[in-house]
Coordinates of C-alpha atoms and ligand atoms in Angstrom, one line a residue:
Chain F
M1 CA 11.1 -25.9 -1.9
K2 CA 12.0 -26.3 -5.5
T3 CA 8.5 -27.3 -6.6
K4 CA 7.0 -24.6 -4.5
L5 CA 9.2 -22.0 -6.2
I6 CA 8.1 -23.4 -9.6
T7 CA 4.4 -23.3 -8.7
L8 CA 4.8 -19.7 -7.4
T9 CA 6.7 -18.7 -10.5
A10 CA 3.9 -20.2 -12.6
V11 CA 1.3 -18.2 -10.7
A12 CA 3.3 -15.1 -11.2
I13 CA 3.9 -15.6 -14.9
S14 CA 0.3 -16.5 -15.6
T15 CA -0.8 -13.4 -13.7
L16 CA 1.6 -11.3 -15.7
A17 CA 0.4 -12.9 -18.9
V18 CA -3.1 -11.7 -18.4
A19 CA -1.7 -8.3 -17.5
D20 CA -4.0 -5.4 -17.3
V21 CA -7.3 -7.2 -17.3
N22 CA -7.7 -5.1 -14.2
A23 CA -8.0 -1.5 -15.1
G24 CA -8.1 -0.6 -11.4
S25 CA -9.5 2.8 -10.4
R26 CA -6.9 3.6 -7.8
L27 CA -3.2 4.4 -8.3
I28 CA -0.7 1.6 -8.6
A29 CA 0.6 0.2 -5.2
T30 CA -2.3 1.8 -3.2
S31 CA -3.6 -1.8 -2.7
G32 CA -0.7 -2.4 -0.3
V33 CA 0.4 -6.0 -0.1
T34 CA -1.1 -8.7 2.1
Q35 CA 0.1 -9.1 5.7
L36 CA 0.5 -12.3 7.7
E37 CA -3.1 -12.4 8.8
G38 CA -4.7 -11.6 5.5
G39 CA -5.3 -7.8 5.8
A40 CA -4.1 -5.3 3.2
G41 CA -1.0 -3.6 4.6
G42 CA 2.6 -4.3 4.7
G43 CA 3.9 -7.8 5.3
L44 CA 3.6 -7.9 9.1
T45 CA 1.0 -5.2 9.8
P46 CA -2.4 -4.2 8.6
W47 CA -2.6 -0.7 7.2
A48 CA -5.5 1.7 6.8
V49 CA -5.5 1.0 3.0
I50 CA -8.3 -1.1 1.7
S51 CA -7.3 -4.2 -0.4
G52 CA -7.4 -4.2 -4.2
Y53 CA -7.9 -1.2 -6.5
A54 CA -11.6 -0.6 -6.2
D55 CA -12.8 3.0 -5.8
E56 CA -16.3 4.6 -5.3
G57 CA -19.0 2.0 -5.9
E58 CA -16.7 -0.7 -7.1
Y59 CA -15.5 -4.0 -5.7
S60 CA -12.2 -5.9 -5.8
I61 CA -11.5 -9.6 -5.3
G62 CA -8.1 -11.2 -4.8
A63 CA -6.0 -14.1 -3.4
F64 CA -2.7 -14.3 -1.8
H65 CA 0.0 -16.7 -0.7
T66 CA 2.8 -16.0 1.8
S67 CA 5.6 -18.2 3.0
T68 CA 8.3 -17.5 5.6
D69 CA 11.1 -20.0 6.3
V70 CA 13.1 -19.5 9.5
Q71 CA 15.5 -21.9 11.2
D72 CA 13.0 -24.0 13.2
F73 CA 9.7 -23.1 11.6
R74 CA 7.9 -22.6 8.4
L75 CA 4.8 -20.5 8.0
K76 CA 2.5 -20.6 5.0
V77 CA -0.5 -18.4 4.6
N78 CA -3.1 -18.7 1.9
G79 CA -6.3 -16.7 1.5
V80 CA -8.7 -14.5 -0.2
S81 CA -9.7 -10.9 0.2
A82 CA -12.5 -8.7 -1.1
S83 CA -13.3 -5.1 -0.8
Y84 CA -16.1 -2.6 -1.7
D85 CA -16.1 1.1 -2.4
N86 CA -12.5 1.6 -1.1
R87 CA -14.3 1.6 2.2
F88 CA -14.8 -2.0 3.4
E89 CA -12.5 -5.0 3.3
I90 CA -13.1 -8.6 4.3
S91 CA -10.5 -11.4 4.2
A92 CA -10.1 -15.1 5.1
A93 CA -6.7 -16.7 5.6
L94 CA -5.4 -20.1 6.6
Q95 CA -2.1 -20.1 8.4
S96 CA -0.1 -23.4 8.4
F97 CA 2.7 -23.5 10.8
E98 CA 5.3 -26.3 10.6
I99 CA 7.6 -27.0 13.4
K100 CA 10.9 -28.7 12.7
G101 CA 10.8 -32.3 14.0
V102 CA 7.1 -32.2 14.8
A103 CA 4.7 -34.0 12.6
G104 CA 1.6 -32.2 11.4
D105 CA 0.9 -28.5 10.7
L106 CA -0.5 -26.2 13.3
R107 CA -3.3 -24.4 11.5
Q108 CA -5.2 -21.2 12.3
E109 CA -8.1 -19.6 10.4
I110 CA -8.3 -15.8 10.4
Y111 CA -11.4 -13.9 9.3
G112 CA -10.7 -10.2 9.0
A113 CA -12.9 -7.1 8.4
K114 CA -11.7 -3.5 8.0
Y115 CA -13.5 -0.3 7.6
R116 CA -12.0 3.0 6.4
I117 CA -13.2 5.7 8.7
Y118 CA -11.5 8.7 7.3
G119 CA -9.3 10.1 4.6
D120 CA -7.2 9.2 1.6
A121 CA -3.6 8.1 2.2
I122 CA -2.5 10.2 -0.8
Y123 CA -4.9 13.1 -1.2
S124 CA -6.1 14.1 2.2
A125 CA -3.9 16.3 4.4
L126 CA -4.5 14.0 7.4
P127 CA -3.7 10.3 7.2
Q128 CA -6.2 7.7 6.0
V129 CA -7.6 6.0 9.1
A130 CA -9.3 2.6 9.4
A131 CA -10.4 0.2 12.1
G132 CA -10.4 -3.6 11.8
I133 CA -10.9 -6.9 13.6
Q134 CA -9.4 -10.3 13.1
Y135 CA -11.2 -13.3 14.4
K136 CA -8.8 -16.1 14.8
R137 CA -9.6 -19.8 15.3
L138 CA -7.1 -22.5 16.0
L139 CA -7.8 -25.7 14.2
D140 CA -5.1 -27.6 16.2
G141 CA -5.1 -26.3 19.7
D142 CA -3.1 -29.1 21.5
I143 CA 0.2 -27.3 21.4
A144 CA -1.4 -24.1 22.6
D145 CA -2.8 -26.0 25.6
A146 CA 0.5 -27.7 26.2
V147 CA 2.4 -24.3 26.4
G148 CA 0.0 -22.8 28.9
A149 CA -2.4 -20.7 26.8
E150 CA -5.5 -19.4 28.5
D151 CA -7.6 -20.2 25.5
S152 CA -6.7 -22.6 22.7
D153 CA -9.9 -22.2 20.6
S154 CA -10.3 -18.6 19.4
G155 CA -9.5 -15.0 19.9
I156 CA -10.2 -11.6 18.4
D157 CA -7.8 -8.8 17.7
Y158 CA -9.0 -5.2 17.3
Y159 CA -6.9 -2.6 15.6
V160 CA -6.8 1.0 14.4
S161 CA -4.4 2.1 11.6
A162 CA -3.3 5.4 10.1
T163 CA -1.5 5.5 6.8
K164 CA -0.1 8.5 5.0
V165 CA 1.8 9.0 1.8
H166 CA 3.9 12.1 1.6
L167 CA 4.4 12.9 -2.1
A168 CA 8.0 13.6 -3.2
A169 CA 8.9 13.9 0.5
V170 CA 12.3 12.2 0.6
A171 CA 14.7 13.7 -1.9
G172 CA 11.8 13.7 -4.4
Y173 CA 10.6 10.2 -3.7
H174 CA 7.2 9.4 -2.3
F175 CA 7.3 8.3 1.4
L176 CA 4.7 6.2 3.2
W177 CA 4.3 5.5 6.8
N178 CA 1.7 3.5 8.8
A179 CA 1.1 3.3 12.5
T180 CA -1.2 0.6 13.9
L181 CA -2.4 0.0 17.4
R182 CA -3.6 -3.5 18.1
A183 CA -5.5 -4.8 21.1
T184 CA -4.7 -8.5 21.3
Q185 CA -4.4 -11.6 23.5
A186 CA -2.8 -13.7 20.9
N187 CA 0.5 -15.6 21.5
Q188 CA 2.6 -15.6 18.3
M189 CA -0.4 -14.2 16.4
G190 CA -2.6 -16.9 17.9
L191 CA -0.7 -19.9 16.7
L192 CA 0.1 -20.6 20.4
G193 CA -3.3 -19.7 21.6
Y194 CA -4.8 -16.6 23.2
G195 CA -3.7 -15.3 26.6
G196 CA -1.4 -17.0 29.0
D197 CA -0.4 -17.6 32.6
D198 CA 1.7 -14.4 32.7
E199 CA -0.9 -12.2 31.1
S200 CA -4.4 -13.4 30.3
G201 CA -6.1 -10.2 29.1
Y202 CA -5.8 -7.8 26.2
T203 CA -2.7 -5.7 25.8
L204 CA -2.1 -2.8 23.3
Q205 CA 0.7 -3.4 20.8
P206 CA 2.1 -0.8 18.4
E207 CA 3.1 -1.7 14.9
V208 CA 4.8 0.6 12.4
S209 CA 5.9 0.6 8.8
A210 CA 7.7 3.0 6.6
L211 CA 8.7 2.8 2.9
V212 CA 10.0 4.8 0.0
L213 CA 8.8 4.3 -3.5
L214 CA 11.8 4.2 -5.8
T215 CA 9.5 4.2 -8.8
D216 CA 5.7 4.2 -9.0
D217 CA 5.8 0.4 -8.7
L218 CA 8.8 -0.5 -6.5
A219 CA 8.8 0.0 -2.8
L220 CA 11.6 -0.4 -0.3
G221 CA 10.8 -0.4 3.4
A222 CA 10.9 -1.7 6.9
E223 CA 8.4 -2.8 9.5
Y224 CA 8.2 -3.4 13.2
R225 CA 5.5 -5.2 15.1
K226 CA 5.4 -5.4 18.9
K227 CA 3.8 -8.5 20.3
P228 CA 2.5 -9.5 23.7
D229 CA 4.5 -11.8 26.0
N230 CA 1.8 -13.7 27.7
L231 CA 3.3 -17.2 28.3
S232 CA 5.7 -17.9 31.2
A233 CA 7.1 -20.9 29.4
F234 CA 8.6 -18.8 26.5
D235 CA 9.7 -15.3 25.7
E236 CA 7.9 -13.7 22.8
D237 CA 9.7 -11.0 20.8
S238 CA 8.7 -8.4 18.3
F239 CA 8.7 -9.1 14.5
S240 CA 10.6 -6.8 12.2
D241 CA 11.5 -6.9 8.5
L242 CA 13.1 -5.2 5.6
F243 CA 11.2 -5.5 2.4
V244 CA 11.1 -4.9 -1.3
A245 CA 7.6 -4.9 -2.9
W246 CA 7.1 -4.8 -6.7
F247 CA 3.8 -3.9 -8.4
P248 CA 4.3 -4.8 -12.0
N249 CA 0.6 -4.0 -12.7
K250 CA -2.7 -3.9 -10.8
N251 CA -3.2 -7.6 -11.1
V252 CA -0.3 -8.8 -9.0
N253 CA 2.3 -7.7 -6.5
L254 CA 5.3 -9.5 -5.1
T255 CA 7.1 -9.0 -1.8
L256 CA 10.4 -10.3 -0.8
A257 CA 11.6 -9.6 2.8
Y258 CA 14.2 -10.5 5.3
A259 CA 12.2 -11.1 8.5
D260 CA 13.5 -11.2 12.1
L261 CA 10.9 -13.1 14.1
G262 CA 12.9 -13.3 17.3
S263 CA 12.3 -16.0 19.8
I264 CA 9.5 -18.4 19.0
A265 CA 8.4 -21.2 21.4
G266 CA 11.8 -21.4 23.0
S267 CA 13.8 -21.2 19.7
E268 CA 15.9 -18.1 19.8
D269 CA 16.9 -15.8 16.9
Q270 CA 14.5 -17.0 14.3
D271 CA 15.1 -15.2 11.0
G272 CA 14.9 -15.8 7.3
F273 CA 13.3 -14.9 4.0
Y274 CA 9.7 -14.0 3.5
F275 CA 7.9 -14.2 0.2
S276 CA 4.4 -13.1 -0.7
I277 CA 2.3 -12.7 -3.7
S278 CA -1.1 -11.1 -4.0
S279 CA -3.2 -11.0 -7.1
W280 CA -6.3 -9.2 -8.0
F281 CA -8.8 -10.6 -10.4
K282 CA -11.1 -7.6 -10.3
Chain N
M1 CA 18.5 -7.0 16.8
I2 CA 19.1 -3.8 18.8
K3 CA 21.0 -2.4 15.8
K4 CA 18.1 -3.2 13.5
L5 CA 15.7 -1.5 15.9
T6 CA 17.7 1.7 16.2
C7 CA 17.8 1.8 12.4
I8 CA 14.1 1.5 12.2
A9 CA 13.7 4.1 15.0
A10 CA 15.9 6.4 13.0
L11 CA 13.7 6.0 10.0
F12 CA 10.7 7.1 12.0
T13 CA 12.2 10.0 13.8
G14 CA 13.6 11.1 10.4
L15 CA 10.0 11.5 9.4
A16 CA 9.8 14.8 11.1
C17 CA 12.5 16.3 8.9
F18 CA 11.3 14.8 5.6
N19 CA 8.4 17.1 5.0
V20 CA 9.9 20.4 5.8
A21 CA 11.5 22.8 3.4
Q22 CA 11.1 21.2 0.0
A23 CA 12.3 23.8 -2.6
D24 CA 9.4 24.0 -4.9
D25 CA 11.6 24.8 -7.8
Y26 CA 12.0 21.9 -10.2
Y27 CA 11.3 23.6 -13.5
Q28 CA 14.8 22.8 -14.7
E29 CA 14.4 19.2 -13.5
L30 CA 11.3 19.0 -15.7
G31 CA 13.5 20.0 -18.6
G32 CA 12.7 23.7 -18.7
K33 CA 10.4 25.2 -21.4
E34 CA 11.2 22.4 -23.8
G35 CA 10.6 19.7 -21.2
V36 CA 7.3 21.1 -20.1
E37 CA 6.1 21.5 -23.7
K38 CA 7.0 17.9 -24.4
I39 CA 5.2 16.7 -21.3
V40 CA 2.0 18.6 -22.2
D41 CA 2.1 17.4 -25.8
N42 CA 2.5 13.8 -24.6
F43 CA -0.2 14.3 -22.0
I44 CA -2.7 15.5 -24.6
N45 CA -1.7 12.6 -26.8
E46 CA -2.3 10.1 -24.0
I47 CA -5.7 11.7 -23.3
S48 CA -6.7 11.4 -26.9
F49 CA -6.0 7.6 -26.8
D50 CA -8.0 7.0 -23.6
Q51 CA -11.6 6.3 -24.5
N52 CA -13.0 7.0 -21.1
I53 CA -11.2 10.3 -20.7
V54 CA -11.2 11.7 -24.2
K55 CA -14.9 12.1 -24.2
F56 CA -14.6 14.9 -21.6
F57 CA -12.7 16.9 -24.2
E58 CA -15.0 16.7 -27.1
G59 CA -15.8 20.4 -27.2
T60 CA -12.4 21.6 -26.0
D61 CA -10.2 24.1 -27.8
I62 CA -7.0 22.0 -27.6
T63 CA -4.7 24.9 -28.6
R64 CA -5.9 26.8 -25.5
L65 CA -5.8 23.7 -23.3
R66 CA -2.2 23.1 -24.3
E67 CA -1.2 26.7 -23.6
K68 CA -2.9 26.8 -20.2
L69 CA -1.4 23.4 -19.1
I70 CA 2.1 24.6 -20.2
E71 CA 1.6 27.8 -18.1
Q72 CA 0.3 25.8 -15.2
F73 CA 3.1 23.2 -15.1
C74 CA 5.7 25.9 -15.6
H75 CA 4.3 28.1 -12.9
E76 CA 3.8 25.2 -10.4
S77 CA 7.4 24.0 -10.9
G78 CA 8.8 27.5 -10.2
G79 CA 9.4 28.5 -13.9
P80 CA 9.1 32.0 -15.3
C81 CA 5.3 31.8 -16.2
E82 CA 2.0 33.1 -14.9
Y83 CA -1.1 30.8 -15.1
T84 CA -3.7 32.9 -17.0
G85 CA -6.3 30.2 -17.3
D86 CA -9.5 29.8 -15.3
S87 CA -9.7 28.4 -11.7
M88 CA -9.7 24.6 -11.4
K89 CA -13.2 24.8 -9.9
D90 CA -14.6 26.8 -12.7
V91 CA -12.9 24.8 -15.5
H92 CA -14.1 21.4 -14.2
A93 CA -17.5 22.5 -13.0
G94 CA -20.4 20.4 -14.1
M95 CA -18.1 17.6 -15.4
K96 CA -18.9 15.3 -12.4
I97 CA -15.4 13.8 -12.5
T98 CA -15.1 10.7 -10.4
K99 CA -12.1 9.8 -8.2
A100 CA -11.4 6.9 -10.6
E101 CA -11.3 9.4 -13.6
F102 CA -9.1 11.7 -11.7
N103 CA -6.6 8.9 -10.9
R104 CA -6.7 7.8 -14.6
V105 CA -5.7 11.4 -15.6
V106 CA -2.8 11.2 -13.1
E107 CA -1.7 7.9 -14.7
L108 CA -1.9 9.5 -18.2
L109 CA 0.3 12.4 -17.0
Q110 CA 2.8 9.9 -15.5
A111 CA 2.9 8.1 -18.8
A112 CA 3.4 11.4 -20.6
M113 CA 6.3 12.2 -18.3
D114 CA 7.8 8.7 -18.7
D115 CA 7.7 9.3 -22.5
A116 CA 9.3 12.7 -22.1
G117 CA 12.2 11.1 -20.1
T118 CA 11.3 13.2 -17.0
P119 CA 13.3 12.0 -14.0
Q120 CA 11.2 10.1 -11.3
T121 CA 11.8 12.8 -8.7
A122 CA 10.7 15.6 -11.0
Q123 CA 7.6 13.6 -11.9
N124 CA 6.8 13.1 -8.2
R125 CA 7.2 16.8 -7.5
L126 CA 4.8 17.8 -10.2
I127 CA 2.3 15.2 -8.9
R128 CA 2.7 16.7 -5.4
S129 CA 2.1 20.2 -6.8
L130 CA -1.1 19.2 -8.6
A131 CA -2.6 16.7 -6.0
P132 CA -4.0 19.4 -3.7
M133 CA -6.2 20.7 -6.6
R134 CA -8.2 17.4 -6.5
P135 CA -11.0 18.7 -4.3
D136 CA -11.7 21.5 -6.8
I137 CA -11.7 19.0 -9.7
I138 CA -13.7 15.9 -8.6
H139 CA -17.4 15.7 -7.9
Q140 CA -18.1 19.2 -9.3
Ligands
HEM301 C1 -4.6 17.4 -11.4 C2 -5.5 17.2 -12.3 C3 -5.9 18.2 -13.3 C4 -5.3 19.4 -13.6 C5 -4.1 20.1 -13.0 C6 -6.1 20.0 -14.7 C7 -5.8 21.2 -15.3 C8 -6.6 21.8 -16.3 C9 -6.3 23.1 -17.0 C10 -5.1 24.0 -16.6 C11 -7.2 23.3 -17.9 C12 -7.3 24.5 -18.8 C13 -8.0 25.6 -18.1 C14 -8.4 26.7 -19.0 O1 -8.7 26.5 -20.2 O2 -8.5 27.8 -18.5 C15 -8.1 22.1 -17.9 C16 -9.1 21.9 -18.7 C17 -9.9 20.8 -18.8 N1 -9.8 19.7 -17.9 FE1 -8.5 19.5 -16.4 N2 -7.1 19.2 -15.0 C18 -7.0 18.1 -14.2 C19 -7.8 17.0 -14.2 C20 -8.9 16.8 -15.1 C21 -9.6 15.6 -15.1 C22 -9.5 14.4 -14.2 C23 -10.5 15.7 -16.2 C24 -11.6 14.8 -16.7 C25 -11.6 13.5 -16.5 C26 -10.3 17.0 -16.7 C27 -11.0 17.5 -17.8 C28 -10.7 18.8 -18.3 C29 -11.5 19.3 -19.5 C30 -12.5 18.6 -20.3 C31 -10.9 20.6 -19.8 C32 -11.3 21.5 -20.9 C33 -12.4 22.4 -20.5 C34 -12.9 23.2 -21.6 O3 -13.2 22.7 -22.7 O4 -13.0 24.5 -21.5 N3 -9.3 17.6 -16.0 N4 -7.7 21.2 -16.9

């Protein structure tokens, strides 16, 4: 834990030290942060925003790290993201899920793509709208098999997101909301496989986020992500969190959250801190 | 958990009330006549230090620009002024301003307001008043 903190602090400081190598054509904080599966968004949910700060005809490249520690589990996510034209985003993420008392991580790869269909979260009257997919592949499917997953190899999530910033809307502070609808078969995002004995097919799950910008670079918000409950062996709950995200410049952002992950694989009331860093090299 | 959810639900239903009835009268919050003049002076100064933006203003009569911007910000914030300049479409015609350049100018204005000590909420309100002009300014 200590060494991890030190490495992360080092990443953060080195990124701050090269501050403003990235001029960034979009306004600060419009990159969003990086969600658990690698998409630009909040911490839990992909938004309609496109990763990085590229605008018309430009591209962006970045990397991220997220870790969440709850009572019986630890989740680490590492990955990269690229975007072009403030239109198209691709991402690759590796989730490593550690279970207390169980040797070996449970790993899942997630390849994401997102396309902005319409609008600009700040400037258009209607929300910015994007559609995306997340192709998920379990590298270690034994546990998924053991808990009764229909498929322990791979699954695909499809989603549509709408994001809108209302300028100066809450007592003079900017307000952002996002609503996402996801079609998914994944159990615990896919870490416990895809589909189950209670429900094997796709279900539609709503995910919502809201935040207020206290300054141009500091956001305070909350998120809620509904999840399927496919396995008869375990109850699966929604995820929710309260977060602070800081955008010191267009090269890096840091998110600290308190996350309530509910019941996971039979362990009730899993909650704890969530930390995430995203940096943009271009 | 239930308590937390109700709290989040409240946030969202609150959404409906957030946008209605915003008094568009924040001239005093900008610092009145003096505040607006300071913002515009800082703004022009910021522009003159930005290599990518300053080139647009090579042939510009800065005395007029200053006067028109002061009028515009005063008027938009509910102050006692009329805007007597040209329409945003006419002014920026032929400049082929990109989205990136537009955002850069917004950032320069934010920096100008920071330097003038303009409160965050007044800054946000001015940005909200100006943002709808974007379609008349970019890609012309
Ligand atoms: C919300 C954004 C903007 C607002 C509210 C705004 C407002 C104004 C106003 C009030 C004037 C004076 C009009 C007059 O003389 O009658 C002006 C002039 C001018 N603006 Fe903007 N402007 C904005 C964005 C931009 C951007 C992004 C650029 C370039 C990157 C730009 C370049 C110019 C130039 C070069 C002039 C002087 C034109 C001349 O020489 O006659 N403006 N603007």
